[in-house]
Coordinates of N, CA and C in Angstrom, one line a residue:
V1170 N 1.0 -0.8 0.1 CA -0.2 0.4 0.0 C 1.0 1.2 -0.2
A1171 N 1.0 2.3 -0.8 CA 1.3 3.2 -1.0 C 0.0 4.5 -0.1
V1172 N 1.0 5.7 0.3 CA -0.2 6.6 0.5 C 0.8 7.8 0.9
A1173 N -0.2 8.8 0.2 CA 0.4 10.4 0.2 C 0.0 10.8 1.5
D1174 N 0.5 11.0 2.0 CA 0.8 11.8 3.1 C 0.9 12.8 2.9
N1175 N -0.2 13.3 3.4 CA 0.1 15.2 2.6 C 0.2 16.5 4.0
A1176 N 0.3 15.8 5.2 CA 0.9 16.4 5.9 C 2.3 17.0 5.8
I1177 N 3.0 15.8 5.6 CA 4.5 15.3 5.5 C 5.2 15.2 4.8
D1178 N 4.8 15.9 3.3 CA 5.4 15.8 2.4 C 6.3 14.5 1.8
H1179 N 5.6 13.4 2.0 CA 5.8 12.1 1.3 C 4.8 11.2 1.1
I1180 N 5.4 10.0 0.4 CA 4.5 8.6 -0.1 C 5.3 7.9 1.0
A1181 N 4.0 7.2 1.8 CA 4.9 6.3 2.4 C 4.2 4.9 1.8
V1182 N 4.9 3.3 2.1 CA 4.8 2.7 1.0 C 5.0 0.9 2.4
Y1183 N 3.9 0.8 2.7 CA 3.9 -0.2 3.3 C 3.7 -1.8 2.8
N1184 N 4.7 -2.9 2.9 CA 4.6 -3.8 2.7 C 3.2 -4.8 3.7
N1185 N 3.0 -6.3 2.6 CA 1.9 -6.5 4.0 C 0.5 -6.4 3.5
A1186 N 0.2 -5.6 2.9 CA -1.1 -4.8 3.3 C -2.5 -5.8 3.6
S1187 N -2.2 -7.0 2.6 CA -3.2 -7.8 2.6 C -3.4 -8.3 4.3
T1188 N -1.8 -8.7 5.3 CA -2.5 -9.0 6.8 C -1.9 -8.1 7.5
A1189 N -1.5 -6.7 7.0 CA -1.0 -5.3 8.8 C -1.6 -5.3 9.2
D1190 N -1.4 -4.7 10.7 CA -2.8 -4.5 11.6 C -2.0 -4.2 13.0
G1191 N -2.0 -3.6 13.1 CA -1.9 -2.4 14.4 C -0.4 -1.1 13.6
S1192 N -0.2 -0.6 14.5 CA 0.9 0.5 14.3 C 2.7 -0.2 14.0
I1193 N 2.4 -0.5 12.6 CA 3.3 -0.6 12.1 C 4.0 0.4 11.1
A1194 N 5.6 0.9 11.3 CA 6.6 1.6 10.3 C 6.7 1.2 8.9
P1195 N 6.2 1.9 8.1 CA 6.1 1.6 6.5 C 7.9 1.2 6.2
A1196 N 7.8 0.3 5.5 CA 8.5 -0.1 4.4 C 9.4 0.7 3.8
R1197 N 9.3 1.7 3.5 CA 9.5 2.6 2.4 C 9.3 4.1 2.5
I1198 N 10.1 5.2 1.9 CA 9.2 6.8 2.3 C 9.8 7.8 1.1
I1199 N 9.4 7.7 0.6 CA 9.4 8.3 -0.8 C 8.8 9.7 -0.8
S1200 N 10.4 10.9 -0.2 CA 10.6 12.2 -0.5 C 11.5 13.0 -1.1
S1201 N 10.7 14.6 -1.5 CA 12.0 15.5 -1.7 C 11.7 16.8 -0.9
A1202 N 13.2 16.5 -0.9 CA 14.1 17.5 -1.1 C 13.5 19.2 -1.5
T1203 N 13.0 18.5 -2.7 CA 13.4 19.6 -3.9 C 12.3 20.7 -3.6
G1204 N 11.3 19.9 -3.2 CA 10.0 20.6 -3.0 C 8.5 20.2 -3.6
T1205 N 9.7 19.8 -4.6 CA 8.8 19.0 -5.8 C 7.2 18.4 -5.1
L1206 N 7.2 17.7 -4.5 CA 6.2 16.7 -3.4 C 5.9 17.8 -1.7
N1207 N 5.3 18.5 -2.8 CA 4.2 19.8 -1.3 C 2.5 20.0 -1.6
A1208 N 2.1 18.9 -0.6 CA 1.2 18.2 -0.8 C 0.9 17.3 -1.0
P1209 N 1.4 16.5 -1.3 CA 0.4 15.0 -1.9 C -0.7 14.7 -1.8
T1210 N -1.3 14.4 -2.9 CA -2.6 13.9 -2.9 C -3.0 13.0 -3.3
G1211 N -3.2 13.1 -4.3 CA -3.4 12.1 -5.3 C -2.5 11.2 -6.1
I1212 N -3.1 9.0 -6.0 CA -1.1 8.6 -6.1 C -2.0 7.7 -7.5
W1213 N -1.2 7.4 -8.0 CA -1.7 6.5 -9.4 C -0.3 5.3 -9.9
L1214 N 0.2 4.6 -9.3 CA 0.7 3.5 -9.9 C 0.3 2.6 -11.2
D1215 N 1.3 3.1 -12.3 CA 1.6 2.3 -13.5 C 2.7 1.5 -13.7
S1216 N 2.2 -0.4 -12.9 CA 2.4 -0.9 -12.6 C 3.7 -1.7 -13.7
A1217 N 2.8 -1.2 -15.6 CA 3.3 -2.1 -16.2 C 5.2 -1.3 -16.3
S1218 N 4.9 0.1 -16.2 CA 6.2 1.0 -16.4 C 7.1 0.8 -15.2
D1219 N 6.3 0.6 -13.5 CA 7.1 0.8 -12.6 C 7.2 2.4 -12.0
Q1220 N 6.5 3.5 -12.7 CA 5.8 4.9 -12.5 C 5.3 5.0 -11.8
L1221 N 4.9 6.4 -10.6 CA 4.3 6.3 -9.5 C 3.9 7.6 -10.2
Y1222 N 3.0 8.2 -10.3 CA 2.3 9.4 -10.2 C 1.8 10.5 -8.7
V1223 N 2.2 11.7 -9.3 CA 1.8 11.9 -7.7 C 1.2 13.3 -7.7
A1224 N 0.2 13.9 -7.9 CA -0.3 15.1 -8.1 C 0.1 16.0 -6.4
C1225 N 0.1 17.2 -6.4 CA 0.8 18.0 -5.6 C -0.3 19.0 -5.1
E1226 N -1.2 19.4 -4.3 CA -2.0 19.9 -4.3 C -1.0 21.5 -3.8
L1227 N -0.1 21.3 -3.1 CA 0.0 22.9 -3.0 C 1.7 23.5 -4.1
S1228 N 1.8 22.6 -4.3 CA 2.4 22.9 -5.0 C 2.5 22.6 -7.1
D1229 N 1.5 22.5 -7.4 CA 0.8 23.0 -8.8 C 1.0 21.6 -9.8
N1230 N 1.5 20.6 -9.3 CA 2.0 19.8 -10.6 C 1.9 18.2 -9.8
V1231 N 1.9 17.7 -10.7 CA 2.2 16.1 -11.0 C 3.4 15.6 -11.4
V1232 N 4.1 15.1 -10.3 CA 5.0 14.7 -10.3 C 5.2 12.9 -10.4
V1233 N 6.8 12.6 -10.8 CA 6.3 11.0 -11.9 C 7.6 10.8 -11.4
Y1234 N 7.7 9.9 -10.2 CA 9.2 8.9 -10.0 C 9.4 8.0 -10.7
A1235 N 10.4 7.5 -11.8 CA 10.7 5.9 -12.2 C 11.5 5.2 -11.1
N1236 N 11.1 3.7 -11.6 CA 11.0 2.8 -10.2 C 10.9 2.6 -8.9
A1237 N 9.8 3.0 -9.6 CA 8.2 3.0 -7.7 C 8.7 1.2 -6.8
S1238 N 8.6 0.8 -7.6 CA 8.5 -0.5 -6.9 C 9.9 -0.5 -5.6
T1239 N 10.8 -0.3 -5.4 CA 12.2 0.2 -5.4 C 12.9 1.7 -4.7
A1240 N 11.6 3.2 -5.6 CA 12.6 4.1 -4.6 C 11.8 4.0 -2.7
N1241 N 13.3 4.9 -3.1 CA 13.3 5.3 -1.0 C 13.9 6.5 -1.5
G1242 N 13.8 7.6 0.1 CA 14.3 8.4 0.6 C 13.5 9.7 -0.1
D1243 N 15.1 9.9 -0.4 CA 14.7 11.8 -1.1 C 15.1 11.1 -2.6
T1244 N 14.3 11.6 -3.5 CA 13.9 10.9 -4.6 C 14.4 11.5 -6.0
T1245 N 15.1 11.9 -6.9 CA 14.6 13.3 -8.1 C 13.9 12.4 -8.5
P1246 N 12.4 13.4 -9.4 CA 11.0 12.6 -10.3 C 12.0 12.5 -11.7
A1247 N 11.6 11.6 -12.0 CA 11.8 11.8 -12.9 C 11.3 12.1 -14.1
R1248 N 9.8 13.1 -13.7 CA 9.2 14.2 -14.6 C 8.4 14.6 -14.3
I1249 N 8.3 16.3 -14.2 CA 7.7 17.1 -13.3 C 6.3 17.8 -14.3
L1250 N 5.3 17.6 -14.5 CA 4.4 18.2 -14.8 C 4.1 19.3 -14.6
S1251 N 4.4 20.7 -14.9 CA 4.0 22.1 -13.8 C 4.3 24.0 -14.6
G1252 N 4.0 24.2 -14.1 CA 4.0 25.7 -14.9 C 2.7 25.6 -15.4
A1253 N 2.2 27.3 -15.9 CA 0.6 27.9 -16.1 C 0.3 27.4 -16.7
S1254 N 0.7 26.2 -18.0 CA 0.1 26.3 -19.7 C -0.5 24.5 -18.9
T1255 N 0.5 24.2 -17.9 CA -1.0 22.9 -17.4 C -2.3 23.2 -16.8
G1256 N -2.1 24.2 -16.6 CA -3.2 25.1 -16.1 C -4.6 25.0 -14.7
F1257 N -3.1 23.9 -14.1 CA -3.0 23.4 -12.5 C -3.4 24.5 -11.5
N1258 N -4.6 24.3 -10.8 CA -4.8 25.2 -9.8 C -5.4 24.1 -8.6
S1259 N -4.4 23.2 -7.6 CA -4.4 22.0 -6.3 C -5.2 21.5 -7.7
P1260 N -4.1 20.6 -8.0 CA -4.7 19.2 -8.3 C -4.3 18.1 -7.2
V1261 N -5.4 17.8 -7.6 CA -5.5 16.5 -5.9 C -5.3 14.7 -6.6
G1262 N -6.3 14.7 -7.6 CA -6.7 13.6 -7.6 C -6.1 12.1 -9.4
L1263 N -6.1 11.5 -9.2 CA -5.6 11.0 -10.8 C -6.2 9.7 -10.9
W1264 N -6.5 9.8 -12.8 CA -6.3 8.5 -12.2 C -5.6 8.4 -14.0
L1265 N -5.3 7.1 -14.6 CA -4.5 6.8 -15.8 C -4.8 5.4 -16.6
D1266 N -5.0 5.9 -17.5 CA -5.6 5.0 -18.6 C -4.5 4.7 -18.9
T1267 N -3.2 3.5 -18.7 CA -2.5 3.2 -19.9 C -3.1 2.5 -21.3
S1268 N -4.2 1.7 -21.4 CA -4.4 1.8 -22.6 C -4.3 2.5 -23.2
T1269 N -4.6 3.5 -23.4 CA -4.8 5.3 -23.8 C -4.0 6.1 -24.0
D1270 N -2.9 5.5 -22.6 CA -1.6 6.3 -22.4 C -2.2 7.9 -22.2
R1271 N -3.2 7.7 -21.1 CA -4.0 9.4 -21.3 C -4.1 9.1 -19.5
L1272 N -3.5 10.5 -19.5 CA -3.7 10.9 -17.3 C -4.5 11.7 -17.4
Y1273 N -5.8 11.7 -16.5 CA -6.8 12.5 -16.0 C -6.5 13.2 -14.7
V1274 N -6.0 14.6 -14.8 CA -6.3 15.0 -13.2 C -7.5 16.3 -12.4
S1275 N -8.0 15.9 -11.2 CA -8.6 16.8 -10.8 C -8.5 18.0 -10.3
D1276 N -8.4 19.2 -11.0 CA -8.1 19.9 -10.0 C -8.6 21.0 -9.4
W1277 N -9.1 20.9 -7.8 CA -10.1 21.6 -6.7 C -10.4 22.4 -7.4
S1278 N -9.3 23.2 -6.4 CA -9.8 25.5 -7.2 C -9.7 25.7 -8.6
G1279 N -9.4 24.5 -9.3 CA -9.9 24.8 -10.9 C -10.7 24.5 -10.8
D1280 N -11.7 23.4 -10.5 CA -13.2 23.0 -10.8 C -12.9 22.3 -12.1
A1281 N -12.1 21.6 -12.1 CA -11.8 21.5 -13.5 C -11.0 19.8 -13.5
I1282 N -11.6 19.1 -14.8 CA -10.6 17.7 -15.0 C -9.6 18.2 -16.5
R1283 N -8.2 17.8 -15.8 CA -7.5 18.1 -17.2 C -6.6 16.5 -17.8
V1284 N -6.8 16.6 -19.0 CA -6.8 15.7 -19.5 C -5.3 15.6 -20.3
F1285 N -4.3 14.9 -19.8 CA -3.2 15.3 -20.5 C -3.0 13.7 -21.9
N1286 N -2.8 14.0 -22.4 CA -2.6 12.4 -23.9 C -1.1 12.3 -24.1
G1287 N -0.8 11.2 -24.2 CA 0.6 11.0 -24.0 C 1.3 11.0 -22.4
A1288 N 0.7 10.4 -21.8 CA 1.2 11.1 -20.8 C 1.8 9.6 -20.1
S1289 N 2.6 9.0 -20.9 CA 4.0 8.5 -20.4 C 5.1 9.1 -20.3
T1290 N 4.7 10.6 -21.5 CA 5.9 11.2 -22.3 C 5.9 13.0 -21.8
K1291 N 5.2 12.8 -20.9 CA 5.1 14.5 -20.7 C 5.8 15.0 -19.7
N1292 N 6.2 16.4 -19.5 CA 6.7 16.6 -18.3 C 7.4 18.7 -19.2
G1293 N 7.7 19.0 -17.9 CA 7.7 20.3 -18.5 C 6.3 21.0 -18.1
D1294 N 6.4 22.8 -19.0 CA 5.6 23.1 -18.7 C 4.4 22.9 -20.3
V1295 N 3.5 21.8 -20.0 CA 2.9 21.7 -21.4 C 1.7 21.6 -21.0
S1296 N 0.6 22.0 -21.5 CA -0.8 22.0 -22.5 C -1.6 20.8 -21.9
P1297 N -3.1 20.7 -21.0 CA -3.6 19.6 -21.0 C -4.4 19.3 -22.9
S1298 N -4.2 18.5 -23.1 CA -5.2 18.0 -24.0 C -6.3 18.7 -24.7
R1299 N -7.2 18.0 -23.4 CA -8.5 19.1 -23.3 C -9.3 19.3 -22.1
T1300 N -9.6 20.2 -21.6 CA -10.2 20.4 -19.9 C -11.5 20.2 -20.2
I1301 N -12.0 19.8 -19.2 CA -12.9 19.7 -18.7 C -14.1 20.5 -17.3
T1302 N -14.3 21.2 -18.0 CA -15.4 22.3 -17.1 C -16.9 22.2 -17.0
N1303 N -17.4 23.1 -16.7 CA -19.4 23.3 -16.3 C -19.8 24.3 -15.9
V1304 N -19.9 24.9 -16.6 CA -20.2 26.6 -16.5 C -21.5 26.8 -15.7
N1305 N -21.9 25.4 -14.6 CA -23.2 25.3 -14.3 C -22.9 25.0 -13.1
S1306 N -21.4 25.2 -12.9 CA -21.5 24.7 -11.3 C -21.2 23.6 -10.6
T1307 N -21.6 22.8 -11.4 CA -21.9 21.5 -10.7 C -20.1 20.6 -10.8
L1308 N -19.7 20.9 -11.4 CA -17.9 20.5 -10.9 C -17.3 21.8 -10.1
N1309 N -17.4 21.3 -8.6 CA -17.1 23.0 -7.9 C -16.2 22.0 -6.7
G1310 N -14.8 21.9 -7.4 CA -14.0 21.2 -6.4 C -13.9 19.9 -7.0
P1311 N -13.8 19.2 -7.4 CA -13.7 18.2 -7.9 C -12.3 17.4 -7.1
I1312 N -12.5 16.3 -6.4 CA -11.0 15.7 -5.5 C -10.7 14.1 -6.4
G1313 N -12.0 13.1 -6.0 CA -11.9 11.7 -6.7 C -11.6 11.7 -7.7
I1314 N -11.8 10.6 -8.8 CA -11.6 11.0 -9.9 C -11.6 9.0 -10.3
W1315 N -12.9 8.9 -10.9 CA -12.7 7.1 -11.6 C -13.6 7.1 -12.8
L1316 N -12.3 6.6 -13.5 CA -13.2 6.7 -15.6 C -13.4 5.3 -15.8
E1317 N -14.9 5.1 -15.8 CA -15.5 4.0 -16.7 C -15.7 4.0 -17.9
K1318 N -14.8 3.0 -18.2 CA -14.5 3.5 -19.8 C -16.1 2.5 -19.9
S1319 N -17.5 2.3 -20.1 CA -17.9 2.2 -20.5 C -19.3 3.1 -21.2
L1320 N -18.9 4.2 -20.3 CA -19.8 5.2 -20.1 C -18.8 6.2 -21.6

């Protein structure tokens, strides 16, 4: 189990989640001294490529770590989606569709879902391929996100 620990800016990884119980220490902690992990909220593991995607609410970015299954300690991200072109304003939730290589990011303060095609190669100040918003304010502070392919 990997847990985005928003209050102390790291990802805690616990082994044996199916049987773990009680007060246990994490097996690994992924952190960043560079400030790129600032209030991590949403996480998504692409197990096929061993990449961990992390939405960071206060730094308005999505951080991607390579070698997620072994990352430990102060870890330099492989890629960071960040900057004005991303449109991020408190990204908090993630959904990665590996079959289409699309990353969906729920943007809490931006009242939007930002979609990035070619997610596995996106880096830097990149614009989303499209943005879902709602003029009737029914999309107000989106946090969690789930993609139902049949819809």
